[in-house]
C-alpha cells in the first residue's frame, strides 16, 4: 500500500510537471508572437540588414513562418516533444547549445544568492526573537525595507558605494569571485527580507508552544531552544518558499545580469526577446520552468526530511 501511494504521488508530480511545461511553452509562444516585429528580419540580421522581399519570403518558407499560427504552434509542440529546441534565428546555432553555455552562470548566481539570503534571514530571525519588543520592531522594519527593494535600484546603490566610492569591488562581472559579490547581494537582500519575516513569525509562534516550557524545565537555555527547536519549526515554511525563490531569483537575473554585464540566461532571454528570436525565448523559458519544477520537488523532499509529520499525516 505505501509503495502504491508513492508511485501515485510520483505519477501526479510528473503529470503536473508536463502540464506546467506545456502551459509555459504555449503562453510563451503566443506572447512572443504578439511582440511587434518580423522573425524573418531577425533571421536575416535584424531590421538594419535591408533584406529584399524575395529573401524575406524565402526565409519565411524555409522556417515555416508563412504557415498559419496554429500550424506553427503544433510544429513547435512536435519538435519539443522530440527533445529538439530548434535553432536560434539570430545566431544560427542550436538553442540547446546556447542555453547549455549560459545555464551554469545563471544557476551559480541564483544558488549563491539563495544561500546568502538564507544566512541573512537566519541571523536576523535569531537576533530578532531574542532582542525583545524593540528588537522585533527594528527587525520588522529591516525585513520590510529589504523585501521592497527593486533589484535595479539596489544594484545601482551597491555599485555607487562599493565600486565607485570605496573601490572595493568591480562594478561589472570580471570572471573572478569578487565580481560575483555585488550581483549575489543584489538578488539575495530582497529575498532575505521575505525569508526573515516568515522565519521570525514562525519562531515566535514556536516559542509560545508547550514544548518550549518543557525544554526550559529540562534545563535547556533560551538560545538552545531557539536553535534546536524554534528554528527547525520555522525552517519548514521557508524551505517550501525556496522552491518559489529559485524562479524569483532567475527572473531577477534578467535585470542583474544586464546591469553587471554578466553572461547568463537573463541577458540571453532579453536579447532574444528584442530580436524576436522565438526558439531561444521558448527554450530559455522552458529551462527556467524545468528548474523551478525540479526545485519544487526537491523542496518537498527536504520538507519531509525536516518534518517527518508530513508523511505521517498523509498515511493517516
mmCIF file of C-alpha atoms in Angstrom:
data_model
loop_
_atom_site.group_PDB
_atom_site.id
_atom_site.type_symbol
_atom_site.label_atom_id
_atom_site.label_comp_id
_atom_site.label_asym_id
_atom_site.label_seq_id
_atom_site.Cartn_x
_atom_site.Cartn_y
_atom_site.Cartn_z
ATOM 1 C CA UNK A 1 0.000 0.000 0.000
ATOM 2 C CA UNK A 2 2.706 2.607 0.868
ATOM 3 C CA UNK A 3 4.505 1.713 -2.361
ATOM 4 C CA UNK A 4 1.394 2.260 -4.495
ATOM 5 C CA UNK A 5 0.812 5.575 -2.706
ATOM 6 C CA UNK A 6 4.371 6.627 -3.513
ATOM 7 C CA UNK A 7 4.004 5.627 -7.172
ATOM 8 C CA UNK A 8 0.756 7.525 -7.419
ATOM 9 C CA UNK A 9 2.376 10.588 -5.906
ATOM 10 C CA UNK A 10 5.292 10.369 -8.358
ATOM 11 C CA UNK A 11 2.878 9.970 -11.278
ATOM 12 C CA UNK A 12 0.929 13.039 -10.198
ATOM 13 C CA UNK A 13 4.161 15.012 -9.870
ATOM 14 C CA UNK A 14 5.269 14.025 -13.368
ATOM 15 C CA UNK A 15 1.855 14.833 -14.837
ATOM 16 C CA UNK A 16 1.915 18.217 -13.119
ATOM 17 C CA UNK A 17 5.406 18.918 -14.440
ATOM 18 C CA UNK A 18 4.382 18.057 -18.006
ATOM 19 C CA UNK A 19 1.315 20.305 -17.726
ATOM 20 C CA UNK A 20 3.380 23.213 -16.412
ATOM 21 C CA UNK A 21 5.939 22.878 -19.216
ATOM 22 C CA UNK A 22 3.174 22.679 -21.854
ATOM 23 C CA UNK A 23 1.430 25.751 -20.407
ATOM 24 C CA UNK A 24 4.698 27.702 -20.265
ATOM 25 C CA UNK A 25 5.595 26.806 -23.851
ATOM 26 C CA UNK A 26 2.105 27.720 -25.077
ATOM 27 C CA UNK A 27 1.888 31.071 -23.295
ATOM 28 C CA UNK A 28 5.427 31.996 -24.336
ATOM 29 C CA UNK A 29 4.822 31.085 -27.980
ATOM 30 C CA UNK A 30 1.736 33.283 -28.315
ATOM 31 C CA UNK A 31 3.182 36.098 -26.173
ATOM 32 C CA UNK A 32 6.286 36.338 -28.380
ATOM 33 C CA UNK A 33 4.139 36.459 -31.490
ATOM 34 C CA UNK A 34 2.273 39.450 -30.049
ATOM 35 C CA UNK A 35 5.521 41.444 -29.918
ATOM 36 C CA UNK A 36 5.811 43.755 -32.962
ATOM 37 C CA UNK A 37 8.443 42.743 -35.469
ATOM 38 C CA UNK A 38 9.209 40.156 -38.115
ATOM 39 C CA UNK A 39 11.122 36.967 -37.188
ATOM 40 C CA UNK A 40 12.311 36.736 -40.788
ATOM 41 C CA UNK A 41 14.117 40.034 -40.328
ATOM 42 C CA UNK A 42 15.856 38.629 -37.233
ATOM 43 C CA UNK A 43 17.000 35.599 -39.188
ATOM 44 C CA UNK A 44 18.485 37.821 -41.889
ATOM 45 C CA UNK A 45 20.362 40.030 -39.432
ATOM 46 C CA UNK A 46 17.744 42.346 -37.965
ATOM 47 C CA UNK A 47 15.969 45.464 -39.273
ATOM 48 C CA UNK A 48 19.262 47.032 -40.337
ATOM 49 C CA UNK A 49 20.018 44.242 -42.815
ATOM 50 C CA UNK A 50 17.816 45.806 -45.533
ATOM 51 C CA UNK A 51 16.896 42.349 -46.816
ATOM 52 C CA UNK A 52 14.937 42.155 -50.038
ATOM 53 C CA UNK A 53 11.334 40.994 -50.111
ATOM 54 C CA UNK A 54 12.424 37.905 -52.041
ATOM 55 C CA UNK A 55 14.913 36.959 -49.329
ATOM 56 C CA UNK A 56 12.286 37.515 -46.629
ATOM 57 C CA UNK A 57 9.777 35.308 -48.433
ATOM 58 C CA UNK A 58 12.352 32.555 -48.895
ATOM 59 C CA UNK A 59 13.265 32.596 -45.182
ATOM 60 C CA UNK A 60 9.602 32.505 -44.178
ATOM 61 C CA UNK A 61 9.092 29.458 -46.361
ATOM 62 C CA UNK A 62 12.241 27.696 -45.092
ATOM 63 C CA UNK A 63 11.339 28.222 -41.411
ATOM 64 C CA UNK A 64 7.600 27.673 -41.802
ATOM 65 C CA UNK A 65 6.833 31.265 -40.864
ATOM 66 C CA UNK A 66 4.438 31.548 -43.799
ATOM 67 C CA UNK A 67 2.198 28.901 -42.233
ATOM 68 C CA UNK A 68 -0.853 29.778 -40.111
ATOM 69 C CA UNK A 69 -0.057 30.433 -36.452
ATOM 70 C CA UNK A 70 -1.866 27.259 -35.367
ATOM 71 C CA UNK A 71 0.313 25.150 -37.678
ATOM 72 C CA UNK A 72 3.479 26.834 -36.351
ATOM 73 C CA UNK A 73 2.307 26.122 -32.792
ATOM 74 C CA UNK A 74 1.688 22.428 -33.477
ATOM 75 C CA UNK A 75 5.059 22.137 -35.218
ATOM 76 C CA UNK A 76 6.713 23.658 -32.153
ATOM 77 C CA UNK A 77 5.000 21.149 -29.837
ATOM 78 C CA UNK A 78 6.053 18.202 -32.014
ATOM 79 C CA UNK A 79 9.630 19.471 -32.033
ATOM 80 C CA UNK A 80 9.673 19.980 -28.259
ATOM 81 C CA UNK A 81 8.252 16.515 -27.584
ATOM 82 C CA UNK A 82 11.103 15.056 -29.625
ATOM 83 C CA UNK A 83 13.599 16.998 -27.496
ATOM 84 C CA UNK A 84 14.541 19.493 -30.213
ATOM 85 C CA UNK A 85 14.581 23.134 -29.096
ATOM 86 C CA UNK A 86 15.362 24.291 -32.629
ATOM 87 C CA UNK A 87 17.971 26.758 -33.867
ATOM 88 C CA UNK A 88 18.415 30.395 -32.934
ATOM 89 C CA UNK A 89 17.156 32.738 -35.635
ATOM 90 C CA UNK A 90 19.802 35.354 -34.877
ATOM 91 C CA UNK A 91 22.856 33.233 -34.015
ATOM 92 C CA UNK A 92 22.182 30.253 -36.308
ATOM 93 C CA UNK A 93 23.195 27.831 -33.549
ATOM 94 C CA UNK A 94 21.200 25.124 -31.741
ATOM 95 C CA UNK A 95 19.210 26.595 -28.864
ATOM 96 C CA UNK A 96 20.217 23.689 -26.608
ATOM 97 C CA UNK A 97 23.919 24.525 -27.084
ATOM 98 C CA UNK A 98 23.253 28.211 -26.488
ATOM 99 C CA UNK A 99 21.382 27.531 -23.234
ATOM 100 C CA UNK A 100 23.950 24.997 -22.058
ATOM 101 C CA UNK A 101 26.661 27.641 -22.356
ATOM 102 C CA UNK A 102 24.704 30.155 -20.238
ATOM 103 C CA UNK A 103 22.821 27.967 -17.738
ATOM 104 C CA UNK A 104 25.686 27.323 -15.323
ATOM 105 C CA UNK A 105 26.376 31.030 -14.817
ATOM 106 C CA UNK A 106 22.750 31.836 -14.004
ATOM 107 C CA UNK A 107 22.298 28.818 -11.717
ATOM 108 C CA UNK A 108 25.515 29.677 -9.880
ATOM 109 C CA UNK A 109 24.290 33.228 -9.339
ATOM 110 C CA UNK A 110 20.817 32.089 -8.202
ATOM 111 C CA UNK A 111 22.039 29.355 -5.830
ATOM 112 C CA UNK A 112 24.670 31.594 -4.237
ATOM 113 C CA UNK A 113 22.032 34.282 -3.745
ATOM 114 C CA UNK A 114 19.717 31.705 -2.144
ATOM 115 C CA UNK A 115 22.442 30.581 0.286
ATOM 116 C CA UNK A 116 23.307 34.180 1.219
ATOM 117 C CA UNK A 117 19.615 35.055 1.634
ATOM 118 C CA UNK A 118 19.152 32.086 3.978
ATOM 119 C CA UNK A 119 22.205 33.111 6.018
ATOM 120 C CA UNK A 120 20.936 36.677 6.374
ATOM 121 C CA UNK A 121 17.403 35.502 7.196
ATOM 122 C CA UNK A 122 18.504 33.001 9.863
ATOM 123 C CA UNK A 123 20.796 35.533 11.526
ATOM 124 C CA UNK A 124 18.118 38.226 11.537
ATOM 125 C CA UNK A 125 15.415 35.851 12.786
ATOM 126 C CA UNK A 126 17.590 34.542 15.631
ATOM 127 C CA UNK A 127 18.542 38.054 16.689
ATOM 128 C CA UNK A 128 15.023 39.499 16.491
ATOM 129 C CA UNK A 129 13.431 36.719 18.541
ATOM 130 C CA UNK A 130 15.931 37.314 21.359
ATOM 131 C CA UNK A 131 16.056 41.105 21.253
ATOM 132 C CA UNK A 132 12.701 41.903 22.852
ATOM 133 C CA UNK A 133 9.872 44.059 21.539
ATOM 134 C CA UNK A 134 12.111 46.906 20.336
ATOM 135 C CA UNK A 135 14.437 44.482 18.552
ATOM 136 C CA UNK A 136 11.488 42.805 16.826
ATOM 137 C CA UNK A 137 10.192 46.198 15.673
ATOM 138 C CA UNK A 138 13.604 47.090 14.250
ATOM 139 C CA UNK A 139 13.859 43.683 12.565
ATOM 140 C CA UNK A 140 10.383 44.074 11.061
ATOM 141 C CA UNK A 141 11.415 47.417 9.566
ATOM 142 C CA UNK A 142 14.613 45.933 8.133
ATOM 143 C CA UNK A 143 12.703 42.982 6.656
ATOM 144 C CA UNK A 144 10.022 45.130 5.031
ATOM 145 C CA UNK A 145 12.597 47.554 3.622
ATOM 146 C CA UNK A 146 14.790 44.767 2.240
ATOM 147 C CA UNK A 147 11.852 42.910 0.674
ATOM 148 C CA UNK A 148 10.643 46.082 -1.070
ATOM 149 C CA UNK A 149 13.969 46.989 -2.685
ATOM 150 C CA UNK A 150 13.874 46.782 -6.518
ATOM 151 C CA UNK A 151 16.814 44.909 -7.992
ATOM 152 C CA UNK A 152 17.808 47.710 -10.372
ATOM 153 C CA UNK A 153 17.829 50.327 -7.575
ATOM 154 C CA UNK A 154 19.748 48.116 -5.163
ATOM 155 C CA UNK A 155 22.295 47.252 -7.855
ATOM 156 C CA UNK A 156 22.826 50.950 -8.581
ATOM 157 C CA UNK A 157 23.349 51.761 -4.898
ATOM 158 C CA UNK A 158 25.755 48.863 -4.365
ATOM 159 C CA UNK A 159 27.814 49.898 -7.390
ATOM 160 C CA UNK A 160 27.884 53.534 -6.220
ATOM 161 C CA UNK A 161 29.014 52.597 -2.703
ATOM 162 C CA UNK A 162 31.307 49.592 -3.101
ATOM 163 C CA UNK A 163 32.692 50.242 -6.581
ATOM 164 C CA UNK A 164 32.644 53.984 -7.229
ATOM 165 C CA UNK A 165 33.138 55.377 -3.713
ATOM 166 C CA UNK A 166 35.124 52.690 -1.901
ATOM 167 C CA UNK A 167 36.649 50.864 -4.873
ATOM 168 C CA UNK A 168 36.407 47.529 -3.065
ATOM 169 C CA UNK A 169 34.539 45.532 -5.724
ATOM 170 C CA UNK A 170 34.329 45.625 -9.538
ATOM 171 C CA UNK A 171 31.204 47.259 -10.994
ATOM 172 C CA UNK A 172 30.861 44.568 -13.666
ATOM 173 C CA UNK A 173 31.369 40.829 -13.700
ATOM 174 C CA UNK A 174 35.011 40.087 -14.481
ATOM 175 C CA UNK A 175 35.110 36.307 -14.058
ATOM 176 C CA UNK A 176 36.654 36.459 -10.577
ATOM 177 C CA UNK A 177 34.911 35.644 -7.257
ATOM 178 C CA UNK A 178 34.903 39.347 -6.374
ATOM 179 C CA UNK A 179 32.823 40.002 -9.489
ATOM 180 C CA UNK A 180 30.071 37.809 -8.043
ATOM 181 C CA UNK A 181 29.663 39.672 -4.758
ATOM 182 C CA UNK A 182 27.529 42.607 -5.915
ATOM 183 C CA UNK A 183 25.241 40.562 -8.230
ATOM 184 C CA UNK A 184 24.690 37.991 -5.466
ATOM 185 C CA UNK A 185 23.902 40.673 -2.878
ATOM 186 C CA UNK A 186 21.520 42.389 -5.300
ATOM 187 C CA UNK A 187 19.483 39.201 -5.616
ATOM 188 C CA UNK A 188 19.888 37.994 -2.023
ATOM 189 C CA UNK A 189 18.905 41.060 0.026
ATOM 190 C CA UNK A 190 15.241 41.349 -1.099
ATOM 191 C CA UNK A 191 14.741 37.587 -0.779
ATOM 192 C CA UNK A 192 16.318 37.641 2.693
ATOM 193 C CA UNK A 193 13.668 40.171 3.715
ATOM 194 C CA UNK A 194 10.876 37.758 2.731
ATOM 195 C CA UNK A 195 12.514 34.755 4.382
ATOM 196 C CA UNK A 196 13.425 36.589 7.601
ATOM 197 C CA UNK A 197 9.895 37.899 8.049
ATOM 198 C CA UNK A 198 8.443 34.426 7.618
ATOM 199 C CA UNK A 199 11.013 32.758 9.884
ATOM 200 C CA UNK A 200 10.659 35.350 12.648
ATOM 201 C CA UNK A 201 6.886 34.911 12.804
ATOM 202 C CA UNK A 202 7.191 31.128 12.813
ATOM 203 C CA UNK A 203 9.869 31.175 15.507
ATOM 204 C CA UNK A 204 7.793 33.431 17.744
ATOM 205 C CA UNK A 205 4.849 31.102 17.291
ATOM 206 C CA UNK A 206 7.017 28.086 18.140
ATOM 207 C CA UNK A 207 8.380 29.753 21.283
ATOM 208 C CA UNK A 208 4.813 30.009 22.592
ATOM 209 C CA UNK A 209 4.170 26.274 22.222
ATOM 210 C CA UNK A 210 4.137 23.892 25.222
ATOM 211 C CA UNK A 211 7.349 22.161 24.135
ATOM 212 C CA UNK A 212 9.230 25.389 24.918
ATOM 213 C CA UNK A 213 8.124 25.231 28.540
ATOM 214 C CA UNK A 214 9.062 21.560 28.710
ATOM 215 C CA UNK A 215 12.503 22.262 27.268
ATOM 216 C CA UNK A 216 13.090 25.050 29.806
ATOM 217 C CA UNK A 217 12.037 22.698 32.571
ATOM 218 C CA UNK A 218 14.650 20.190 31.374
ATOM 219 C CA UNK A 219 17.317 22.839 31.775
ATOM 220 C CA UNK A 220 17.816 23.944 28.152
ATOM 221 C CA UNK A 221 18.899 27.519 27.603
ATOM 222 C CA UNK A 222 16.805 30.033 25.687
ATOM 223 C CA UNK A 223 19.437 30.143 22.914
ATOM 224 C CA UNK A 224 19.442 26.344 22.660
ATOM 225 C CA UNK A 225 15.655 26.260 22.364
ATOM 226 C CA UNK A 226 15.746 28.819 19.547
ATOM 227 C CA UNK A 227 18.465 26.923 17.691
ATOM 228 C CA UNK A 228 17.303 23.322 18.186
ATOM 229 C CA UNK A 229 13.532 23.681 18.298
ATOM 230 C CA UNK A 230 12.139 27.016 17.159
ATOM 231 C CA UNK A 231 14.489 27.357 14.184
ATOM 232 C CA UNK A 232 13.572 23.906 12.908
ATOM 233 C CA UNK A 233 9.903 24.774 13.248
ATOM 234 C CA UNK A 234 10.461 27.994 11.285
ATOM 235 C CA UNK A 235 12.609 26.332 8.613
ATOM 236 C CA UNK A 236 9.785 24.276 7.098
ATOM 237 C CA UNK A 237 7.748 27.172 5.593
ATOM 238 C CA UNK A 238 10.982 28.840 4.488
ATOM 239 C CA UNK A 239 12.124 25.641 2.758
ATOM 240 C CA UNK A 240 8.793 25.472 0.919
ATOM 241 C CA UNK A 241 9.231 29.097 -0.109
ATOM 242 C CA UNK A 242 12.692 28.329 -1.515
ATOM 243 C CA UNK A 243 11.147 26.475 -4.463
ATOM 244 C CA UNK A 244 9.388 29.675 -5.492
ATOM 245 C CA UNK A 245 12.539 31.634 -4.650
ATOM 246 C CA UNK A 246 14.574 29.926 -7.389
ATOM 247 C CA UNK A 247 12.105 31.132 -10.004
ATOM 248 C CA UNK A 248 12.157 34.587 -8.414
ATOM 249 C CA UNK A 249 15.965 34.682 -8.465
ATOM 250 C CA UNK A 250 16.265 33.534 -12.071
ATOM 251 C CA UNK A 251 13.712 36.132 -13.194
ATOM 252 C CA UNK A 252 15.644 38.755 -11.231
ATOM 253 C CA UNK A 253 18.789 37.621 -13.036
ATOM 254 C CA UNK A 254 17.445 39.275 -16.203
ATOM 255 C CA UNK A 255 17.969 42.678 -14.573
ATOM 256 C CA UNK A 256 21.082 41.779 -12.582
ATOM 257 C CA UNK A 257 22.979 40.175 -15.457
ATOM 258 C CA UNK A 258 22.200 43.162 -17.668
ATOM 259 C CA UNK A 259 23.354 45.759 -15.106
ATOM 260 C CA UNK A 260 26.532 43.904 -14.177
ATOM 261 C CA UNK A 261 27.275 42.784 -17.767
ATOM 262 C CA UNK A 262 27.301 39.181 -16.601
ATOM 263 C CA UNK A 263 26.675 36.360 -19.122
ATOM 264 C CA UNK A 264 23.715 34.138 -18.358
ATOM 265 C CA UNK A 265 20.180 33.144 -19.262
ATOM 266 C CA UNK A 266 18.820 36.533 -18.227
ATOM 267 C CA UNK A 267 20.785 38.505 -20.792
ATOM 268 C CA UNK A 268 20.190 35.776 -23.382
ATOM 269 C CA UNK A 269 16.425 35.980 -22.853
ATOM 270 C CA UNK A 270 16.394 39.774 -23.006
ATOM 271 C CA UNK A 271 18.388 39.828 -26.234
ATOM 272 C CA UNK A 272 16.255 37.082 -27.804
ATOM 273 C CA UNK A 273 13.052 38.974 -26.941
ATOM 274 C CA UNK A 274 14.385 42.144 -28.545
ATOM 275 C CA UNK A 275 15.226 40.211 -31.731
ATOM 276 C CA UNK A 276 12.029 38.119 -31.700
ATOM 277 C CA UNK A 277 14.219 35.016 -31.633
ATOM 278 C CA UNK A 278 11.274 32.734 -30.846
ATOM 279 C CA UNK A 279 13.145 29.401 -30.412
ATOM 280 C CA UNK A 280 15.587 30.954 -27.933
ATOM 281 C CA UNK A 281 12.832 32.665 -25.926
ATOM 282 C CA UNK A 282 10.799 29.462 -25.672
ATOM 283 C CA UNK A 283 13.879 27.369 -24.886
ATOM 284 C CA UNK A 284 15.079 29.654 -22.088
ATOM 285 C CA UNK A 285 11.636 29.953 -20.510
ATOM 286 C CA UNK A 286 11.162 26.181 -20.670
ATOM 287 C CA UNK A 287 14.515 25.555 -18.994
ATOM 288 C CA UNK A 288 13.670 28.057 -16.251
ATOM 289 C CA UNK A 289 10.293 26.345 -15.754
ATOM 290 C CA UNK A 290 12.016 22.947 -15.599
ATOM 291 C CA UNK A 291 14.455 24.242 -12.968
ATOM 292 C CA UNK A 292 11.519 25.650 -10.990
ATOM 293 C CA UNK A 293 9.595 22.352 -11.126
ATOM 294 C CA UNK A 294 12.716 20.402 -10.121
ATOM 295 C CA UNK A 295 13.397 22.708 -7.185
ATOM 296 C CA UNK A 296 9.772 22.435 -6.070
ATOM 297 C CA UNK A 297 10.095 18.652 -5.921
ATOM 298 C CA UNK A 298 13.409 18.902 -4.065
ATOM 299 C CA UNK A 299 11.989 21.341 -1.514
ATOM 300 C CA UNK A 300 9.102 18.940 -0.963
ATOM 301 C CA UNK A 301 11.594 16.157 -0.192
ATOM 302 C CA UNK A 302 13.601 18.422 2.105
ATOM 303 C CA UNK A 303 10.399 19.428 3.895
ATOM 304 C CA UNK A 304 9.679 15.773 4.619
ATOM 305 C CA UNK A 305 13.175 15.326 5.971
ATOM 306 C CA UNK A 306 12.843 18.413 8.192
ATOM 307 C CA UNK A 307 9.350 17.469 9.406
ATOM 308 C CA UNK A 308 8.505 13.729 9.175
ATOM 309 C CA UNK A 309 4.983 14.530 10.371
ATOM 310 C CA UNK A 310 4.063 15.385 6.770
ATOM 311 C CA UNK A 311 4.459 11.751 5.697
ATOM 312 C CA UNK A 312 2.632 10.537 8.829
ATOM 313 C CA UNK A 313 -0.308 12.847 8.136
ATOM 314 C CA UNK A 314 -0.560 11.570 4.548
ATOM 315 C CA UNK A 315 -0.570 7.958 5.732
ATOM 316 C CA UNK A 316 -3.299 8.791 8.242
#
